[in-house]
Short mmCIF file of C-alpha atoms in Angstrom, two decimals:
data_model
loop_
_atom_site.label_atom_id
_atom_site.label_comp_id
_atom_site.label_asym_id
_atom_site.label_seq_id
_atom_site.Cartn_x
_atom_site.Cartn_y
_atom_site.Cartn_z
CA SER P 25 119.63 120.42 72.60
CA PRO P 26 120.35 117.04 74.12
CA ILE P 27 118.91 114.00 72.64
CA VAL P 28 116.81 111.94 75.04
CA ASP P 29 116.00 108.24 74.41
CA PRO P 30 112.47 107.98 75.91
CA ALA P 31 113.08 104.11 76.66
CA THR P 32 116.16 104.88 78.95
CA SER P 33 114.90 108.02 80.29
CA THR P 34 111.63 106.36 81.47
CA MET P 35 113.41 103.63 83.00
CA ARG P 36 115.80 105.81 84.79
CA CYS P 37 112.90 107.77 86.17
CA PHE P 38 111.13 104.56 87.28
CA ALA P 39 114.28 103.30 88.90
CA GLU P 40 115.00 106.41 90.73
CA ASN P 41 111.39 106.78 91.96
CA HIS P 42 111.25 103.26 93.14
CA GLY P 43 114.67 103.10 95.00
CA MET P 44 116.31 101.00 92.34
CA ASP P 45 119.85 101.29 90.84
CA ASN P 46 119.61 100.98 87.04
CA ARG P 47 123.24 101.16 86.01
CA MET P 48 123.62 101.15 82.19
CA GLY P 49 125.63 98.22 80.97
CA ASN P 50 125.03 95.73 83.76
CA GLY P 51 121.45 95.07 82.91
CA LYS P 52 120.62 94.51 86.50
CA GLN P 53 118.48 96.47 88.87
CA GLN P 54 119.39 96.57 92.46
CA GLN P 55 116.77 97.11 95.22
CA ASP P 56 117.69 99.44 98.02
CA PRO P 57 117.99 97.57 101.48
CA GLU P 58 114.83 99.37 102.68
CA ARG P 59 112.47 101.95 101.10
CA LEU P 60 109.41 103.34 102.85
CA PRO P 61 106.04 102.64 101.34
CA THR P 62 104.68 105.46 99.21
CA GLY P 63 101.49 103.86 98.25
CA CYS P 64 99.16 103.86 101.14
CA SER P 65 95.22 103.54 101.55
CA ILE P 66 93.71 104.18 104.81
CA VAL P 67 90.02 103.41 105.60
CA LEU P 68 88.13 103.57 108.94
CA CYS P 69 85.72 100.83 109.43
CA ARG P 70 83.65 98.83 112.04
CA GLN P 71 85.26 95.45 111.16
CA ILE P 72 87.27 93.49 108.77
CA ILE P 73 86.26 89.87 107.84
CA ARG P 74 88.85 87.49 106.45
CA SER P 75 87.45 84.69 104.23
CA GLY P 76 90.23 82.57 102.83
CA GLU P 77 92.46 85.21 100.80
CA ASP P 78 89.66 87.76 100.67
CA LEU P 79 89.15 90.60 103.17
CA HIS P 80 85.74 92.22 103.49
CA ILE P 81 85.53 95.81 105.01
CA GLY P 82 82.37 96.25 106.86
CA GLY P 83 80.95 99.60 107.98
CA VAL P 84 83.17 102.25 106.29
CA LEU P 85 83.30 105.33 108.63
CA THR P 86 83.83 109.00 107.81
CA GLY P 87 83.01 110.27 111.32
CA PHE P 88 81.33 109.62 114.65
CA THR P 89 78.24 111.12 116.33
CA THR P 90 78.24 111.32 120.11
CA HIS P 91 75.48 112.40 122.64
CA LYS P 92 77.83 113.99 125.13
CA PHE P 93 81.23 115.42 125.62
CA PRO P 94 83.77 114.11 126.73
CA ASN P 95 82.88 110.68 125.33
CA ARG P 96 84.76 107.41 124.47
CA ILE P 97 84.29 106.65 120.71
CA GLU P 98 83.17 103.01 120.03
CA SER P 99 85.67 100.69 118.81
CA PHE P 100 86.85 100.84 115.09
CA THR P 101 89.54 99.54 112.90
CA ILE P 102 91.96 101.51 110.88
CA TYR P 103 92.52 99.37 107.78
CA SER P 104 95.70 100.28 105.86
CA LEU P 105 97.16 98.96 102.78
CA LEU P 106 100.94 99.60 102.19
CA SER P 107 102.63 99.28 98.93
CA ASP P 108 105.47 100.66 96.65
CA GLY P 109 108.09 99.94 99.31
CA PHE P 110 110.86 97.44 100.16
CA GLY P 111 111.71 95.98 103.53
CA SER P 112 110.16 95.16 106.93
CA PHE P 113 108.01 97.83 108.68
CA GLU P 114 106.47 98.25 112.04
CA VAL P 115 103.13 99.92 111.34
CA SER P 116 101.68 102.48 113.85
CA VAL P 117 99.16 105.20 113.92
CA GLU P 118 98.55 108.36 115.78
CA ILE P 119 95.20 110.17 116.11
CA HIS P 120 95.53 114.02 116.31
CA ASP P 121 93.09 116.66 117.48
CA VAL P 122 93.35 119.19 114.60
CA GLN P 123 91.88 121.96 116.73
CA SER P 124 94.37 121.60 119.63
CA GLY P 125 97.28 120.08 117.65
CA THR P 126 97.66 117.39 120.19
CA CYS P 127 98.16 113.66 119.79
CA LEU P 128 95.23 111.78 121.49
CA LEU P 129 96.28 108.27 120.86
CA THR P 130 99.11 106.08 119.57
CA ALA P 131 98.46 102.53 118.50
CA THR P 132 100.95 99.93 117.27
CA GLY P 133 100.04 97.61 114.46
CA PRO P 134 101.60 94.55 112.85
CA VAL P 135 105.00 94.41 111.23
CA VAL P 136 104.55 94.04 107.41
CA GLU P 137 106.98 92.68 104.95
CA LEU P 138 107.21 94.15 101.41
CA ARG P 139 109.34 91.85 99.55
CA ASP P 140 109.55 93.86 96.29
CA GLN P 141 108.31 97.13 94.94
CA TRP P 142 105.19 95.38 93.59
CA ALA P 143 104.25 93.88 97.05
CA ALA P 144 101.21 95.11 99.06
CA GLN P 145 100.37 94.28 102.66
CA VAL P 146 97.37 94.93 104.79
CA ALA P 147 97.99 96.34 108.31
CA PRO P 148 94.67 96.55 110.38
CA ILE P 149 94.96 98.38 113.68
CA VAL P 150 92.01 98.13 116.22
CA ILE P 151 91.30 101.37 118.05
CA ASN P 152 89.78 101.17 121.63
CA GLY P 153 89.27 103.81 124.06
CA LEU P 154 89.67 106.99 121.96
CA VAL P 155 88.18 109.84 124.16
CA VAL P 156 87.09 113.10 122.56
CA ASP P 157 85.96 116.18 124.34
CA HIS P 158 84.59 118.33 121.36
CA SER P 159 83.22 118.08 117.96
CA GLY P 160 85.51 118.70 115.19
CA ARG P 161 88.15 117.31 112.77
CA PHE P 162 90.60 114.56 113.78
CA GLU P 163 93.55 113.26 111.83
CA VAL P 164 94.96 109.80 111.59
CA VAL P 165 98.59 109.64 110.80
CA LEU P 166 99.96 106.23 109.58
CA PHE P 167 103.67 105.47 110.28
CA ALA P 168 106.12 102.93 108.91
CA ASN P 169 109.11 102.46 111.18
CA GLY P 170 108.27 105.67 112.96
CA LEU P 171 108.07 107.79 109.80
CA PRO P 172 104.85 109.22 108.33
CA VAL P 173 103.59 107.58 105.16
CA GLY P 174 100.00 108.48 104.94
CA ARG P 175 97.15 110.31 106.60
CA THR P 176 93.26 110.73 106.56
CA HIS P 177 90.74 112.41 108.82
CA PHE P 178 87.40 112.03 110.29
CA LEU P 179 84.81 114.21 111.95
CA VAL P 180 83.28 113.98 115.35
CA ARG P 181 79.77 115.63 115.90
CA HIS P 182 77.40 116.08 118.68
CA LEU P 183 74.06 114.49 118.16
CA SER P 184 72.45 118.10 117.95
CA GLU P 185 74.77 118.99 115.05
CA SER P 186 73.84 115.96 112.94
CA ARG P 187 70.29 116.81 112.26
#
């Protein structure tokens, strides 16, 4: 059976999983020119307040209640934190109706810069004017440079269903 050195094996796996070239002998790790973020957190919320270096998320949402259909959902923010990537990324989201499989809304957010594999950047996207015509599950898909990197969902209910 082959002999595996745990130190080099772990480093090789880390390098492969993080888009790095870890050639034995040169002692240097090369970063790929661009690597999509693999660490993404997505939270729907009412507001984000910046205080110096701190961000405060207010009113975390898991769904919405409406009194009629169709109806326009009140404004909310999709807060996303991207990490474990390298490069410059235009962030965008799509909101999909899971029942019909259609895309209801596309919104473009900021361009984020991840300067190394340890960097993390916040990309808030304000959503105005989402119209829904039935109760059910809706999916938020987060994109970096047009490629999906994360997703979450939320529920919409009629007022009569919430009691």
